[in-house]
Amino acid sequence: MKSFYKIIHTSSRVLWGNREKRILCESLWMKENGHQVVIVAPGNSPLFENAKQNGLKVYPMSFKPLVRIGEYSRLKQIFAGEHPFVVNAHGRGDAKLALKAAQTADVPCRIMSRHNGERVKNTWPNKKIYKTRCHYVFTTSKDSTAHLKQTFSLSDMQIFSIPDAIAVPDIAIAPEGTGGTGGTGGTGGTAKTEARQKLAIFLGLSKDTRFIGIFGKIEPQDIQQLCKIADQLSRHLPCHHLLIAGTPENQYPMDEKASPRVHMLLFSKENDADFYQALDCCVYFPNPQNFYQGVPWEVTRAMAYFCPVIGPDTPGIRDILINYKTGRIFNPDQPGSLPGIIRWTLNSPAAVQPLIQAAQALVKKYYTMDAMGRNILRIYRLRQVKIDRQFQTGANAISPV
């Protein structure tokens, strides 16, 4: 018999990053599948506003230290009134209050979600969160799971890696390309050509221009390195330009005169399906401030569109990017190897074709919204079965002889 759950997510941040997008996407998927979802977040946060606009029930909560006592009482009232089966805290700022209040209210399933892989110290407050106040810990990468498992002596049944998910497009793979001048395949040839030309016109470039997408946290030294890479590639791939795509906070301002072959594109265009179809390959740069991260959605989205991916050999990305199997990797300490890897990728269509097929199949199996939702529901049911068994055992123990 199918169970439907009431789920409360808490978040203390006023940002609109991958964490908040994950919370909203997961909540909407649960709502579409018959579950009830409530969001508790700062009233001035993008998550609060987006949740409200999408028809989710919301409660404003600042999670600021100065109002901690009053908000703790308010959280207990919310949990007592809503009777959720799940309370999922998404950061240390809200977990300290939300999980404590949920424990006091005897919420059956309490979860601590860890969205980045930065190392967590084995302190007393952290032990209370990860060992006492939650039943399960969710992470977004296998590396984070291994770290927290070791730090807090968590069992395999207490911590789970559930990566961020995307909506996979329903597209078919194109025939093999023609190397450096014709690309390495991707989505349908006509659609790919149209997308590429549309992007070239948008940037004021020749229709013959081809693109290599650059993602990640781009620092000043990366800009210099990218200009060198573009110059080196121009000798062998004269039509290819580098296109840095991402949110403004992930982009270091670049002098437009630095290189005529390196360009920047705002986030709004990056979300467009046409954008991924316009790329011949993409390169992901690691974030030096968040070296231990999950699988970036830019990588999974590129793979979903059959775009060859080149990424650093770093935690999180290792979960999906396997050298010569689902893409190519490079040593983040030796970016000088990138021009050679890019040339191989663009000039070896027969070798790259199995890689992009395997990458897309991996994304469809583990990184879709349906896959993420099913994994989460499996853990909810695991908790429900455990509670039911405890109740039955307790009932049998007090039954009259």
Short mmCIF file of N, CA and C in Angstrom, two decimals, residues 13 19 22 88-93 95 99 111-121 126 129-130 134 136-145 147-148 152 154 159-164 289-290 292-294:
data_model
loop_
_atom_site.label_atom_id
_atom_site.label_comp_id
_atom_site.label_asym_id
_atom_site.label_seq_id
_atom_site.Cartn_x
_atom_site.Cartn_y
_atom_site.Cartn_z
N ARG A 13 19.06 30.09 5.13
CA ARG A 13 19.76 30.97 4.21
C ARG A 13 18.80 31.88 3.44
N ARG A 19 21.55 24.76 -3.22
CA ARG A 19 20.86 24.16 -2.07
C ARG A 19 19.38 24.50 -2.09
N ARG A 22 17.55 22.89 -4.93
CA ARG A 22 17.33 21.48 -4.64
C ARG A 22 16.11 21.31 -3.75
N ASN A 88 13.23 17.88 7.63
CA ASN A 88 14.53 17.83 6.97
C ASN A 88 15.19 19.20 7.10
N ALA A 89 16.28 19.27 7.87
CA ALA A 89 17.04 20.52 8.05
C ALA A 89 18.16 20.57 7.02
N HIS A 90 18.43 21.76 6.49
CA HIS A 90 19.35 21.87 5.37
C HIS A 90 20.59 22.71 5.65
N GLY A 91 20.92 22.89 6.90
CA GLY A 91 22.13 23.63 7.23
C GLY A 91 22.28 23.74 8.73
N ARG A 92 23.48 24.02 9.18
CA ARG A 92 23.71 24.09 10.63
C ARG A 92 22.88 25.20 11.27
N GLY A 93 22.67 26.30 10.50
CA GLY A 93 21.94 27.44 11.05
C GLY A 93 20.51 27.10 11.44
N ALA A 95 19.40 23.70 11.54
CA ALA A 95 19.36 22.37 12.16
C ALA A 95 19.39 22.44 13.68
N LEU A 99 15.90 20.63 14.36
CA LEU A 99 16.01 19.22 14.76
C LEU A 99 15.76 19.04 16.25
N ILE A 111 15.85 14.43 9.55
CA ILE A 111 16.95 14.31 8.59
C ILE A 111 17.82 15.56 8.63
N MET A 112 19.12 15.35 8.59
CA MET A 112 20.08 16.43 8.40
C MET A 112 20.67 16.31 7.01
N SER A 113 20.44 17.32 6.17
CA SER A 113 20.99 17.31 4.81
C SER A 113 22.25 18.15 4.76
N ARG A 114 23.31 17.55 4.24
CA ARG A 114 24.59 18.24 4.08
C ARG A 114 24.83 18.46 2.59
N HIS A 115 24.76 19.73 2.16
CA HIS A 115 24.79 20.03 0.73
C HIS A 115 26.17 20.31 0.17
N ASN A 116 27.14 20.61 1.00
CA ASN A 116 28.50 20.76 0.49
C ASN A 116 29.42 19.81 1.23
N GLY A 117 30.61 19.64 0.69
CA GLY A 117 31.51 18.63 1.24
C GLY A 117 32.58 19.16 2.17
N GLU A 118 32.45 20.42 2.59
CA GLU A 118 33.44 20.96 3.52
C GLU A 118 33.49 20.11 4.78
N ARG A 119 34.69 19.92 5.29
CA ARG A 119 34.88 19.02 6.43
C ARG A 119 34.20 19.53 7.69
N VAL A 120 33.50 18.63 8.37
CA VAL A 120 32.77 18.95 9.60
C VAL A 120 33.58 18.43 10.79
N LYS A 121 33.80 19.30 11.76
CA LYS A 121 34.59 18.90 12.93
C LYS A 121 33.74 18.08 13.91
N ASN A 126 28.10 19.54 16.97
CA ASN A 126 27.91 18.77 15.73
C ASN A 126 27.48 17.34 16.03
N ILE A 129 23.81 17.20 16.53
CA ILE A 129 23.05 17.28 15.28
C ILE A 129 23.10 15.96 14.53
N TYR A 130 24.31 15.43 14.32
CA TYR A 130 24.49 14.28 13.43
C TYR A 130 24.27 12.93 14.11
N CYS A 134 19.05 13.63 14.71
CA CYS A 134 18.51 13.19 13.42
C CYS A 134 18.60 11.67 13.32
N TYR A 136 18.63 10.25 10.09
CA TYR A 136 19.39 10.02 8.86
C TYR A 136 20.13 11.28 8.46
N VAL A 137 21.23 11.08 7.74
CA VAL A 137 21.99 12.18 7.14
C VAL A 137 21.98 11.97 5.63
N PHE A 138 21.62 13.03 4.91
CA PHE A 138 21.68 13.00 3.44
C PHE A 138 22.86 13.85 2.98
N THR A 139 23.63 13.36 2.01
CA THR A 139 24.69 14.14 1.40
C THR A 139 24.47 14.18 -0.11
N THR A 140 25.29 14.97 -0.80
CA THR A 140 25.17 15.06 -2.25
C THR A 140 26.33 14.38 -2.97
N SER A 141 27.23 13.74 -2.24
CA SER A 141 28.35 13.03 -2.90
C SER A 141 28.83 11.88 -2.02
N LYS A 142 29.45 10.92 -2.67
CA LYS A 142 30.01 9.77 -1.94
C LYS A 142 31.14 10.19 -1.04
N ASP A 143 31.93 11.20 -1.46
CA ASP A 143 33.03 11.68 -0.64
C ASP A 143 32.53 12.26 0.68
N SER A 144 31.46 13.08 0.61
CA SER A 144 30.88 13.65 1.83
C SER A 144 30.34 12.56 2.74
N THR A 145 29.72 11.56 2.14
CA THR A 145 29.21 10.44 2.92
C THR A 145 30.33 9.73 3.66
N HIS A 147 33.26 10.91 4.51
CA HIS A 147 33.82 11.79 5.54
C HIS A 147 32.96 11.83 6.79
N LEU A 148 31.65 12.06 6.63
CA LEU A 148 30.76 12.14 7.79
C LEU A 148 30.60 10.79 8.47
N PHE A 152 31.68 10.76 12.45
CA PHE A 152 30.69 10.55 13.50
C PHE A 152 30.31 9.08 13.71
N LEU A 154 29.00 6.81 11.76
CA LEU A 154 27.66 6.51 11.28
C LEU A 154 27.65 5.19 10.51
N ILE A 159 23.35 7.06 6.91
CA ILE A 159 23.79 8.12 6.01
C ILE A 159 23.69 7.65 4.56
N PHE A 160 23.19 8.55 3.71
CA PHE A 160 22.95 8.19 2.31
C PHE A 160 23.40 9.33 1.39
N SER A 161 23.97 8.96 0.27
CA SER A 161 24.34 9.94 -0.75
C SER A 161 23.20 10.03 -1.77
N ILE A 162 22.58 11.21 -1.85
CA ILE A 162 21.48 11.45 -2.79
C ILE A 162 21.82 12.73 -3.56
N PRO A 163 22.42 12.60 -4.73
CA PRO A 163 22.89 13.78 -5.46
C PRO A 163 21.76 14.65 -5.97
N ASP A 164 22.09 15.91 -6.24
CA ASP A 164 21.12 16.82 -6.85
C ASP A 164 20.68 16.28 -8.20
N GLN A 289 37.37 27.37 -3.02
CA GLN A 289 36.81 27.57 -1.68
C GLN A 289 35.87 26.43 -1.28
N ASN A 290 35.48 25.60 -2.22
CA ASN A 290 34.59 24.47 -1.91
C ASN A 290 35.07 23.26 -2.71
N TYR A 292 35.60 20.22 -1.83
CA TYR A 292 34.83 19.01 -1.60
C TYR A 292 33.35 19.31 -1.88
N GLN A 293 32.91 19.04 -3.06
CA GLN A 293 31.56 19.39 -3.46
C GLN A 293 30.83 18.18 -4.02
N GLY A 294 29.55 18.38 -4.30
CA GLY A 294 28.78 17.34 -4.94
C GLY A 294 28.97 17.38 -6.44
#
